[in-house]
Coordinates of C-alpha atoms and ligand atoms in Angstrom, one line a residue:
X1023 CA 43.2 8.5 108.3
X1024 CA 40.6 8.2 105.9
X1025 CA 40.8 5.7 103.0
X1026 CA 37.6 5.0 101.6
X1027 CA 34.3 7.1 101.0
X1028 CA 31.0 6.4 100.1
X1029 CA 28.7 8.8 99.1
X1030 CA 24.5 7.5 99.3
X1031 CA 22.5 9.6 96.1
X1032 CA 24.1 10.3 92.7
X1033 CA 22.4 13.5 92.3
X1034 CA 23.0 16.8 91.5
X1035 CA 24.8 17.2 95.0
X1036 CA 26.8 14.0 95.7
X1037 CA 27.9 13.8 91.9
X1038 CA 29.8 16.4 91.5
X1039 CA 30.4 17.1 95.2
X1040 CA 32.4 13.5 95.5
X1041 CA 34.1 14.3 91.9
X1042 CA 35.9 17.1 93.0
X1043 CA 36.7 15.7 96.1
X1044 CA 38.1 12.5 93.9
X1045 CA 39.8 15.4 92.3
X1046 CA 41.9 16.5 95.4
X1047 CA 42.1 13.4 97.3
X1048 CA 44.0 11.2 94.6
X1049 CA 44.7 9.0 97.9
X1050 CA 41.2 8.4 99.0
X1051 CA 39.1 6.1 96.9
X1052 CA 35.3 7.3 96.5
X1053 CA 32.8 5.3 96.0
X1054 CA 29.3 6.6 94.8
X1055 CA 25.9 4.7 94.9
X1056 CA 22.4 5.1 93.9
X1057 CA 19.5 2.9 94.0
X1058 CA 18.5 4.4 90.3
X1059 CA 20.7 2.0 87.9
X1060 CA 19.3 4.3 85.4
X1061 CA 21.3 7.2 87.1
X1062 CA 24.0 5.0 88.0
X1063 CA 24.8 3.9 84.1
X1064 CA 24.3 7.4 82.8
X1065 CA 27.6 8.8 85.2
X1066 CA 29.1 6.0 83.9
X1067 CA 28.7 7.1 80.3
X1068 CA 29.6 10.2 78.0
X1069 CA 26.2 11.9 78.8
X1070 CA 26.5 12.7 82.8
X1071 CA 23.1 12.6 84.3
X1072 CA 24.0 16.4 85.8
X1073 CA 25.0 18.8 83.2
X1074 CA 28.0 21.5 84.8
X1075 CA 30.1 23.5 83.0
X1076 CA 33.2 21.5 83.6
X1077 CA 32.0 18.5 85.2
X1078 CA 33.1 15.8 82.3
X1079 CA 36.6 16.7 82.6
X1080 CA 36.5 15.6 86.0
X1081 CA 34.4 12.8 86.1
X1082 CA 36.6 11.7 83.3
X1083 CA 39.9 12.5 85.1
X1084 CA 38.8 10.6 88.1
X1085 CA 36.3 7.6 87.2
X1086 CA 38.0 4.5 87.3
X1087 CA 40.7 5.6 89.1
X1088 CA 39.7 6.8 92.4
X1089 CA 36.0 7.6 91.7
X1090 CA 33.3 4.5 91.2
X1091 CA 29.8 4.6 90.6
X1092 CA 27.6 1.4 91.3
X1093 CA 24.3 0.7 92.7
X1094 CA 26.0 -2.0 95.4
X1095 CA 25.0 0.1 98.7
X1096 CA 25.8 -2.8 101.1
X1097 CA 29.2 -3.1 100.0
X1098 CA 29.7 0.5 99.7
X1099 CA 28.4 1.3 103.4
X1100 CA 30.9 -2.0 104.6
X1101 CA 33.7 -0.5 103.1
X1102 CA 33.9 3.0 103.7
X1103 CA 35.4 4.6 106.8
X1104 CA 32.9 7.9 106.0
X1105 CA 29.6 7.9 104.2
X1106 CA 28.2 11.1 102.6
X1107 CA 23.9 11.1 103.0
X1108 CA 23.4 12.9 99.9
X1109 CA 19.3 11.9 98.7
X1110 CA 16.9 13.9 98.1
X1111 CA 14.8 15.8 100.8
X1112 CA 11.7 16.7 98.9
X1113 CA 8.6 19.1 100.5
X1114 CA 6.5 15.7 102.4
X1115 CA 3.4 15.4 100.1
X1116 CA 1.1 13.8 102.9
X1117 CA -0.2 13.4 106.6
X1118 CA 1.6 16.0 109.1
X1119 CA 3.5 18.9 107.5
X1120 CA 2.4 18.4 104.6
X1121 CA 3.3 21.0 101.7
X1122 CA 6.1 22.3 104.6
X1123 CA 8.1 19.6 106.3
X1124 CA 11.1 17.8 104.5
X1125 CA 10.4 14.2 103.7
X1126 CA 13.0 12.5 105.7
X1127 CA 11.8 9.2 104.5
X1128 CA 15.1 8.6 101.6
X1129 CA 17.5 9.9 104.5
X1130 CA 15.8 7.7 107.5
X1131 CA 16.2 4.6 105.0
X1132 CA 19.5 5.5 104.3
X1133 CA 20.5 5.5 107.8
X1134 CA 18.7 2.0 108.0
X1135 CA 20.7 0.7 105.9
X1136 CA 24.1 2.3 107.6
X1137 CA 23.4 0.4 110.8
X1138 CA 22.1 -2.8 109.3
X1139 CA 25.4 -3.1 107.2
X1140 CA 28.0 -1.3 109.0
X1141 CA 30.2 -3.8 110.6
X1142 CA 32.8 -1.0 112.1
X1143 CA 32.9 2.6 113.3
X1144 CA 31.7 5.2 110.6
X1145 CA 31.2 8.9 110.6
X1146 CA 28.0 9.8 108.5
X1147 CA 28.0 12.8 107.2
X1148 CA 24.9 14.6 106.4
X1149 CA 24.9 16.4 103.1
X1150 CA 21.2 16.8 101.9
X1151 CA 19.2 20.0 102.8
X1152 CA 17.5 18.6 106.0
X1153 CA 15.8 20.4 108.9
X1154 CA 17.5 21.4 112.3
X1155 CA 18.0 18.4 114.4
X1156 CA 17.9 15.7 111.5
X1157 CA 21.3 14.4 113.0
X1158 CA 20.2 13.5 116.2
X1159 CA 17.6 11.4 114.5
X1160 CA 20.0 9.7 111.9
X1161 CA 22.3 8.8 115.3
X1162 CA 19.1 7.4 117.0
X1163 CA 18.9 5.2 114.3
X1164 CA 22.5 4.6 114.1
X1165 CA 22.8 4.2 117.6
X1166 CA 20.1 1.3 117.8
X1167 CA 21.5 -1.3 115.5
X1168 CA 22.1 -3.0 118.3
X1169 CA 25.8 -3.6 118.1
X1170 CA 28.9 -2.0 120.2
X1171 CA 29.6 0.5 117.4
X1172 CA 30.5 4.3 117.3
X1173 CA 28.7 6.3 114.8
X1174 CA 30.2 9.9 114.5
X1175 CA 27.2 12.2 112.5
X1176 CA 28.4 15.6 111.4
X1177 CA 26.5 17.9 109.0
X1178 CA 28.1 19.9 105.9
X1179 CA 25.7 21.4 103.9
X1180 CA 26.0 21.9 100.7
X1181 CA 26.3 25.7 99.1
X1182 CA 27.0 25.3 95.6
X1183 CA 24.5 26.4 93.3
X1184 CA 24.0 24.7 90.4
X1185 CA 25.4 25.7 87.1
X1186 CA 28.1 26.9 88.9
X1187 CA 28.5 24.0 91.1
X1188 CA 32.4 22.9 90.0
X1189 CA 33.3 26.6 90.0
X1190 CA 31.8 26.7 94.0
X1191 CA 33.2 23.7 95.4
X1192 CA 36.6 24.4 93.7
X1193 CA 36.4 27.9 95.1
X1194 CA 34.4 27.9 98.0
X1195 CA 33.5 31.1 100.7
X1196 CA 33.5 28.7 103.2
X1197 CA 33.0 24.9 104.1
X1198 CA 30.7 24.6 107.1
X1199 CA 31.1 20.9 109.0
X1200 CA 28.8 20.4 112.1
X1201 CA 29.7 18.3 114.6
X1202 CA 29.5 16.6 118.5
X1203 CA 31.2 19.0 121.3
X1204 CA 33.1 15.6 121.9
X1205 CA 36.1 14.3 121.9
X1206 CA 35.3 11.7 119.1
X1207 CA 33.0 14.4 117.9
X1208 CA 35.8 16.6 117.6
X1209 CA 37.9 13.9 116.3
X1210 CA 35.5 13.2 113.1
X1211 CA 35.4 17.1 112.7
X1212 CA 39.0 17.0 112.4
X1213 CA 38.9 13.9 109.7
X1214 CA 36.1 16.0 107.2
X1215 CA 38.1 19.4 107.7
X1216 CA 41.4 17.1 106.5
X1217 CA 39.4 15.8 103.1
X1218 CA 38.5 19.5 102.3
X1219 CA 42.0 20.9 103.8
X1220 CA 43.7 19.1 100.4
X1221 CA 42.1 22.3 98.5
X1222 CA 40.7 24.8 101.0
X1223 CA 42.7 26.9 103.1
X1224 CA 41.7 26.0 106.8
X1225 CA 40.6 29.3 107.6
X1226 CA 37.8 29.1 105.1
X1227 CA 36.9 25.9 107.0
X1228 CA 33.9 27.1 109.9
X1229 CA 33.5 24.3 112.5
X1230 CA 30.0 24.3 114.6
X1231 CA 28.1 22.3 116.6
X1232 CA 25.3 20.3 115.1
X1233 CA 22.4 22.5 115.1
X1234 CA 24.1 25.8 114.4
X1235 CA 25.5 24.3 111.3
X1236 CA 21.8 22.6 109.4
X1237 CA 20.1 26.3 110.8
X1238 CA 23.1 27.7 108.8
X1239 CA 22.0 26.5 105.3
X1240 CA 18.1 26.9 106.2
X1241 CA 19.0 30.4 107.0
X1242 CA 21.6 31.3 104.0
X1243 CA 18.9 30.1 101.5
X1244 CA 16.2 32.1 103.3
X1245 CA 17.9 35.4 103.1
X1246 CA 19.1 34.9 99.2
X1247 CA 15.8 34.2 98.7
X1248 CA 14.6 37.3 100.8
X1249 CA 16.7 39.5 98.4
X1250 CA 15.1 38.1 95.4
X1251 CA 11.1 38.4 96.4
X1252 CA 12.8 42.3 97.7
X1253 CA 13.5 43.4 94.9
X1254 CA 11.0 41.4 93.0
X1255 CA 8.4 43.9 95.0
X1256 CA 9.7 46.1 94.3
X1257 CA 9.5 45.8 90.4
X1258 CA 6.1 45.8 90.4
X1259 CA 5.9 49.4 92.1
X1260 CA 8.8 50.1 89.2
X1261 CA 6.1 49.1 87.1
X1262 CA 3.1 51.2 88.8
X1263 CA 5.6 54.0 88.6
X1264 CA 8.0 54.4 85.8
X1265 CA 11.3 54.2 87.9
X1266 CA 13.3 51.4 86.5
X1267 CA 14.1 47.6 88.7
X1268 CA 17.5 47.6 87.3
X1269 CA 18.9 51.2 88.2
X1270 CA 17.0 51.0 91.0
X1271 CA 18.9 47.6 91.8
X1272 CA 22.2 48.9 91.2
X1273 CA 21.7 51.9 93.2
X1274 CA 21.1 50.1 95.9
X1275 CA 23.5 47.5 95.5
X1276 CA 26.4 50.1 95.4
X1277 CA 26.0 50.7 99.0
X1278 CA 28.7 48.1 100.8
X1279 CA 26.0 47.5 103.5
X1280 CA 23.8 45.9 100.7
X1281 CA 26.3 44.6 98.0
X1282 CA 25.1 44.0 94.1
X1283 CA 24.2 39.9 94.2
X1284 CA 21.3 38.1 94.4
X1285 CA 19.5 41.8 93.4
X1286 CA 18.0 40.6 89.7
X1287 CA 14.6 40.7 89.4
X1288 CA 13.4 37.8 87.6
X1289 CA 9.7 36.2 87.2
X1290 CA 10.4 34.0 89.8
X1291 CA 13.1 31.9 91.9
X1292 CA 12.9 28.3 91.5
X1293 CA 15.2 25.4 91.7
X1294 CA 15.1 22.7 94.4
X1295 CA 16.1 24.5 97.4
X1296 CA 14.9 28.3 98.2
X1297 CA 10.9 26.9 98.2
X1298 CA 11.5 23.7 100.0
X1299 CA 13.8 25.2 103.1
X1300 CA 12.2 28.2 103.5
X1301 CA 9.0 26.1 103.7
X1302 CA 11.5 23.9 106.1
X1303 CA 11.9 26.8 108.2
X1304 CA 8.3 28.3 108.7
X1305 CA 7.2 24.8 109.5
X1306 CA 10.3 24.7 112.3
X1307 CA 9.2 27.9 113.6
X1308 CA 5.1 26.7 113.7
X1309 CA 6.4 23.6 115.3
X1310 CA 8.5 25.8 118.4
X1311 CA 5.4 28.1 119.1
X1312 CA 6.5 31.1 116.8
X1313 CA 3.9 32.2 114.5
X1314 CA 5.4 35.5 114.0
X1315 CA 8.8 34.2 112.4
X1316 CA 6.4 31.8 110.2
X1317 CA 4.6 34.4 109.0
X1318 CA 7.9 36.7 108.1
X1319 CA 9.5 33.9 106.2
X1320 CA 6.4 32.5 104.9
X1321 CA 5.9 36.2 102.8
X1322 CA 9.4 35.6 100.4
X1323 CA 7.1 32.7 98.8
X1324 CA 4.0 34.4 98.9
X1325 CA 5.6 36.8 97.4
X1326 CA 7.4 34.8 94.6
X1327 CA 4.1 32.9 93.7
X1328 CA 2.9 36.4 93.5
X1329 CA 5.6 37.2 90.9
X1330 CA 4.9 34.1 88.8
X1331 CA 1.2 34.6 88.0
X1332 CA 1.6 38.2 87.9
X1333 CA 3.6 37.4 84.6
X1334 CA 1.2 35.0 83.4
X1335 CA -1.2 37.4 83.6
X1336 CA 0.4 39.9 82.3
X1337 CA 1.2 37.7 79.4
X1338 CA -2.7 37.1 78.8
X1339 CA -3.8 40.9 79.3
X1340 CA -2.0 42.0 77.2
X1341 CA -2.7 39.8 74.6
X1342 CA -6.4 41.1 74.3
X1343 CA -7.6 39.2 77.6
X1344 CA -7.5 35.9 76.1
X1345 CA -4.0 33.4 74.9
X1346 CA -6.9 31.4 73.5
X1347 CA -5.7 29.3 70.6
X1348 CA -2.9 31.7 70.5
X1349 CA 1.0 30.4 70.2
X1350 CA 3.4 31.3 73.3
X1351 CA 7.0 30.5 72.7
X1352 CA 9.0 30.1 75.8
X1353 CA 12.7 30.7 75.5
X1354 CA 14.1 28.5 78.3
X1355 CA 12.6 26.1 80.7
X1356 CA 15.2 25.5 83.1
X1357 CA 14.8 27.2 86.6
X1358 CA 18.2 29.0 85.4
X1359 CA 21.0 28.7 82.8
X1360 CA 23.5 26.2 82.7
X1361 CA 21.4 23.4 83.9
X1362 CA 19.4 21.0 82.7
X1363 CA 17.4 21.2 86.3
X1364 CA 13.7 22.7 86.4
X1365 CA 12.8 21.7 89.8
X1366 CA 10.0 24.7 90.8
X1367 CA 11.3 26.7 87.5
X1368 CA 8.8 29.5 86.8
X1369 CA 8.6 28.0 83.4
X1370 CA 6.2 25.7 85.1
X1371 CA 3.6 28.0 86.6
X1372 CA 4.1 30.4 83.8
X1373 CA 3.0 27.8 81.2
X1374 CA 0.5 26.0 83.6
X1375 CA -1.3 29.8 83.6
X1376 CA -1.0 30.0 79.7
X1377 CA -2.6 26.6 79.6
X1378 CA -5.7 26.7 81.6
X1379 CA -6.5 30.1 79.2
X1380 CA -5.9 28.0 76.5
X1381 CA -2.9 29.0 75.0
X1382 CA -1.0 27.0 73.0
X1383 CA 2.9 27.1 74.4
X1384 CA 6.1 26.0 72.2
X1385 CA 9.3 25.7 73.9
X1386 CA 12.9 26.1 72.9
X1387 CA 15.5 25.1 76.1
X1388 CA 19.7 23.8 75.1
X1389 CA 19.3 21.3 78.2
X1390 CA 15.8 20.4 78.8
X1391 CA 14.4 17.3 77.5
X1392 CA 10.4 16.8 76.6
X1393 CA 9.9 14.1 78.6
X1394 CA 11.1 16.2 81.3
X1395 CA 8.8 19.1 80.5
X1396 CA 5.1 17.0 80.3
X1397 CA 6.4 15.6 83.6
X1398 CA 7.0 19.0 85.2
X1399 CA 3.2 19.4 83.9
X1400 CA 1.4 16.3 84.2
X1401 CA -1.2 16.5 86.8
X1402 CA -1.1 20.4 86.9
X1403 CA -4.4 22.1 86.3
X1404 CA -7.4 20.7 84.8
X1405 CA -5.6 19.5 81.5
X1406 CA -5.7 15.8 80.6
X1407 CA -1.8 14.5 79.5
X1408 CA -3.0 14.4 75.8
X1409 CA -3.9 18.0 75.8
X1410 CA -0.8 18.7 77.3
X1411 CA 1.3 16.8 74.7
X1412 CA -1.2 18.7 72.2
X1413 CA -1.0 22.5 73.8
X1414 CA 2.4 22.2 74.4
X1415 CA 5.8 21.4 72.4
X1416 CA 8.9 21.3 72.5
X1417 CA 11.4 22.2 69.7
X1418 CA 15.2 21.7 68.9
X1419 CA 15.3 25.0 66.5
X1420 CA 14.6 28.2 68.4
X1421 CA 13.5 29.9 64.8
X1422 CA 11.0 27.1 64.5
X1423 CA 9.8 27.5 68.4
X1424 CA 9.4 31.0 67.3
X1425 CA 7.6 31.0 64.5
X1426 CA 4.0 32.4 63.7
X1427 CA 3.8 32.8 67.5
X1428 CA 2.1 35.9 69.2
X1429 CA 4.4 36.2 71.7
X1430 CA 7.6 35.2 73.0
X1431 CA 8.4 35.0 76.6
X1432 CA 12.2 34.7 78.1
X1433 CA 12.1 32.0 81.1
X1434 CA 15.4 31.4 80.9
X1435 CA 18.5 33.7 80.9
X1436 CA 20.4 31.5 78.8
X1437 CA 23.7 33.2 77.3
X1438 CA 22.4 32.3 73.7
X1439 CA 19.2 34.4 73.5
X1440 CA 20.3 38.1 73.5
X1441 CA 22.5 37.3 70.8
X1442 CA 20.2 35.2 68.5
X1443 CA 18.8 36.9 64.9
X1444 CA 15.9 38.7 66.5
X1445 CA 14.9 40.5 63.2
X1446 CA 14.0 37.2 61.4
X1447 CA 12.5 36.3 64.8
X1448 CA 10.4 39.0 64.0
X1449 CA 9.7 38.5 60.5
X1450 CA 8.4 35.0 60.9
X1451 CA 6.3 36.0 64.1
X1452 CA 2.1 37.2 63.5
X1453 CA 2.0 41.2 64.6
X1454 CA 1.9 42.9 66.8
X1455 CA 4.6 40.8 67.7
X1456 CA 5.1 41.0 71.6
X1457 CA 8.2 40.4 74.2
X1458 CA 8.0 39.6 77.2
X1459 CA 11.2 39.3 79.5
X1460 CA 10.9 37.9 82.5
X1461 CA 14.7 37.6 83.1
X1462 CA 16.0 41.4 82.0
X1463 CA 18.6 40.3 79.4
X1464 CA 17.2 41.5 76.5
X1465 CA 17.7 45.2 75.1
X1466 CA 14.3 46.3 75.0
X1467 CA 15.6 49.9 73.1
X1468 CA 16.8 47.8 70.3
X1469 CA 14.0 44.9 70.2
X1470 CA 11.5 47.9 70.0
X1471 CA 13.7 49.5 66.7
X1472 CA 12.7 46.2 64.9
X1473 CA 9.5 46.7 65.9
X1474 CA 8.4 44.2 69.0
X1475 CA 6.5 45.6 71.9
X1476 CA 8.1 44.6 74.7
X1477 CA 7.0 44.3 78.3
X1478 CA 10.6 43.7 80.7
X1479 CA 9.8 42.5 84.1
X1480 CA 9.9 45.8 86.7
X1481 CA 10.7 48.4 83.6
X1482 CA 6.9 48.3 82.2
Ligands
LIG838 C1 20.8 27.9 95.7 C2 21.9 28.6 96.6 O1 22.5 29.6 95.8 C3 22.9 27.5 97.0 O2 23.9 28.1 97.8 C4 22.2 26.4 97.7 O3 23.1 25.4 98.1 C5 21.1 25.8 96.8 O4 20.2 26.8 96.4 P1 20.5 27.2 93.2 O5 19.1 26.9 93.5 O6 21.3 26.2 92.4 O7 21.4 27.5 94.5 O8 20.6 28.5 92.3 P2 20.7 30.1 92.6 O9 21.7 30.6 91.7 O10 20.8 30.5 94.0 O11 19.3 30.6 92.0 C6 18.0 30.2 92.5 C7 16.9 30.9 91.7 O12 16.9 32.3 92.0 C8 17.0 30.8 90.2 O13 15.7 30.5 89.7 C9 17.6 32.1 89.8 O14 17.2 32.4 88.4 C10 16.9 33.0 90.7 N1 17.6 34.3 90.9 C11 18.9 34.3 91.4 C12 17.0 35.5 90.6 O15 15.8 35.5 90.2 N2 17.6 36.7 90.9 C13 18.9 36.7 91.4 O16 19.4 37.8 91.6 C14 19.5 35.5 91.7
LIG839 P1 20.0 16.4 95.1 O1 19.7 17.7 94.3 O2 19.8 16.6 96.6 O3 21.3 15.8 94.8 P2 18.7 14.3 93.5 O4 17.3 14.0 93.4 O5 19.4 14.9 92.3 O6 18.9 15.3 94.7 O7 19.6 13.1 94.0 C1 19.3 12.2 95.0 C2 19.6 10.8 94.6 O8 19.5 9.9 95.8 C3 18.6 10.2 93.6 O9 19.4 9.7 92.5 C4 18.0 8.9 94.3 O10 17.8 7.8 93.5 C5 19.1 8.6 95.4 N1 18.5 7.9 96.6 C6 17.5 8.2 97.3 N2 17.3 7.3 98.3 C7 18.4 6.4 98.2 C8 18.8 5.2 99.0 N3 18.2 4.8 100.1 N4 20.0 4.6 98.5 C9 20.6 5.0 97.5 N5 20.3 6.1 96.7 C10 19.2 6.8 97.1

């Protein structure tokens, strides 16, 4: 029976991951640790580090009572009968594989510590997006603290996206838990399946072995992603040829074969995972001798910077050749609504592009801070940080970000934006006032009555 878990990262996965498990498990006590005290005191507080739609009322149902946040890691890994591995796996920014390869260096200390503290039998469970065969490296380490224990390492990646992440580990498709073809392997399978049985029906429960189950979320992100940079192709022929992205996308997406998700064209994917695995899995397949599966996996990012700078530049064209001293307002800088997360948002790229012509951008984002944008910036480029804080700002008033700009361009596909005034948008902006929506929720018909010319990604 498990009693007590502990859960390594406070992130955007092991936060709310352990909170609704704290949720379900009212007789297991959760304990959650980060080496951040920064982090640490913020889940602690009223503002969450994470924002979720419907996150505070279950950190606030839980903390205190069978959910703890501290930055104690010995005295978490000592007490716990499981431990959750949930730090970040960022792209390795040196030596081999670099730009490609995970950084296992968060995850390889974490398991350090594990086996220096552990002074029982644990099963580790590996959460973090990590390349195939991670495990058996995280029990080698395990396995040579040189005591008599017996360390039990299943992986259970994580699907939830984010924005929606309460909503996906409330209502999972499936929980996937990788594990030894053992009898204690087995035996640790059953534990995990138990913890997620209190709120998922066991058949929605997939048990693998080890391997099968980290190629599982590699693979899932590469194909979501693969649907994105399809159709995202494809709106640039839209574009060469008058047909439309979106009826084209639902045409296609009424087939069964094909389904409707994951079929928006956008500027760009982002967030912290499609990039980093797929570049995960075309370095795997370089390192097993198969060029031709790199290369087919490598194309969905090619592809996706493709889409990026394609909108930057078409930003600039058609703005006479030159954003020179001209003002950009971006509505959003988040890779997606709901979040306050821009890991690889296009935002970035987009604004980077602007930048380096000499644009001047303003930005209006609900979750976003500054100090997060001019770090998603800093060291992009040939711009020095002053020019950055100079050339681009960032306002609390969407109006404001708006006005006397040139253009406007829709990063974001936050729920606000259709709905705001757009004819006093218009009337404070310098004309020809343009659109440009790079996230198809505007109503270009209507935008165009007030008088903005509007470009929409894959509709021209
Ligand atoms: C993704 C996976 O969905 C999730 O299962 C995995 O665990 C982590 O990676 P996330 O990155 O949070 O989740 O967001 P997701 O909703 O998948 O969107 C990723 C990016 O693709 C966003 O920038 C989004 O705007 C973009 N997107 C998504 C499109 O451009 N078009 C679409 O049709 C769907
Ligand atoms: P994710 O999206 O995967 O959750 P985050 O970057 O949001 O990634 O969270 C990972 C967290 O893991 C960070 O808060 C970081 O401080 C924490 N972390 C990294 N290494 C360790 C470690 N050895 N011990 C404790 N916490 C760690």
């Amino acid at each position: 029976m498990i009693k007590k878990i502990t859960c390594i990262g406070a992130g955007y996965v092991g936060g709310p991951t352990m909170a609704v498990m704290a949720l379900k498990n009212p007789q297991i006590r959760f304990h959650i640790v980060d080496i951040n005290q920064a982090r640490i005191d913020a889940w602690m507080s009223d503002t969450l580090p994470v924002y979720e739609p419907g996150l505070d009322e279950i950190v606030q149902h839980t903390r205190g009572k069978n959910l703890f946040f501290s930055t104690d890691v010995e005295g978490a890994i000592k007490e716990a009968d499981m431990i959750f591995i949930s730090v970040n796996t960022p792209t390795k920014e040196y030596g081999v594989g670099k730009g490609r390869a995970a950084d296992l260096k968060y995850v390889e200390l974490c398991a350090r510590q594990i086996a220096e503290f552990s002074d029982r039998d644990k099963i580790v469970v590996e959460k973090s997006t990590l390349p195939v065969r991670t495990a058996e490296a995280i029990k080698t380490i395990l396995d040579s603290s040189g005591r008599d224990l017996n360390f039990q390492v299943l992986s259970n990646p994580e699907f939830l996206a984010e924005g929606t992440a309460v909503r996906d580990l409330l209502e999972p498709d499936r929980v996937l838990i990788g594990g030894e073809q053992t009898d204690a392997g087995k035996s640790a399978i059953d534990a995990l399946v138990q913890v997620y049985n209190a709120w998922i029906p066991r058949e929605r429960i997939i048990t693998t072995n080890v391997w099968s189950s980290e190629l599982s979320k590699l693979t899932a992100n590469a194909f979501l992603a693969q649907r994105i940079s399809s159709i995202n192709a494809i709106s640039a022929l839209c574009e060469a040829t008058g047909a439309d992205v979106e009826e084209v996308a639902y045409a296609i997406g009424t087939d069964s074969r094909i389904g409707p998700k994951f079929l928006k064209s956008s500027v760009g994917f982002g967030g912290s995972c499609f990039q980093k695995d797929i570049l995960n899995l075309v370095y795997l397949c370089d390192y097993f001798g198969l060029p031709e599966v790199a290369r087919y996996w490598e194309q969905v990012i090619i592809m996706n910077d493709y889409q990026k700078s394609r909108f930057g530049s078409k930003i600039i064209s058609t703005l006479f050749n030159t954003v020179s001293g001209k003002k950009i307002a971006f509505l959003g800088w988040a890779f997606k609504k709901d979040t306050n997360d821009t890991r690889e948002s296009a935002a970035i790229y987009v604004a980077d592009q602007l930048l380096e012509d000499q644009g001047r951008v303003s930005v209006y984002d609900p979750q976003v801070s500054p100090e997060r944008m001019y770090m998603d910036v800093d060291g992009l480029g040939t711009r020095s940080e002053a020019e950055n804080r100079d050339r681009l700002t960032m306002l609390d008033d969407v109006y404001e970000a708006c006005k006397d700009a040139h253009a406007i361009a829709i990063l974001t596909e936050w729920d606000e934006f259709p709905g705001l005034d757009w004819q006093r948008i218009y009337d404070n902006m310098l004309k020809p006032a343009f659109i440009f929506d790079g996230r198809l929720i505007l109503d270009k018909k209507t935008l165009e009555k007030i008088g903005f010319q509007v470009y929409s990604i894959g509709k021209g």
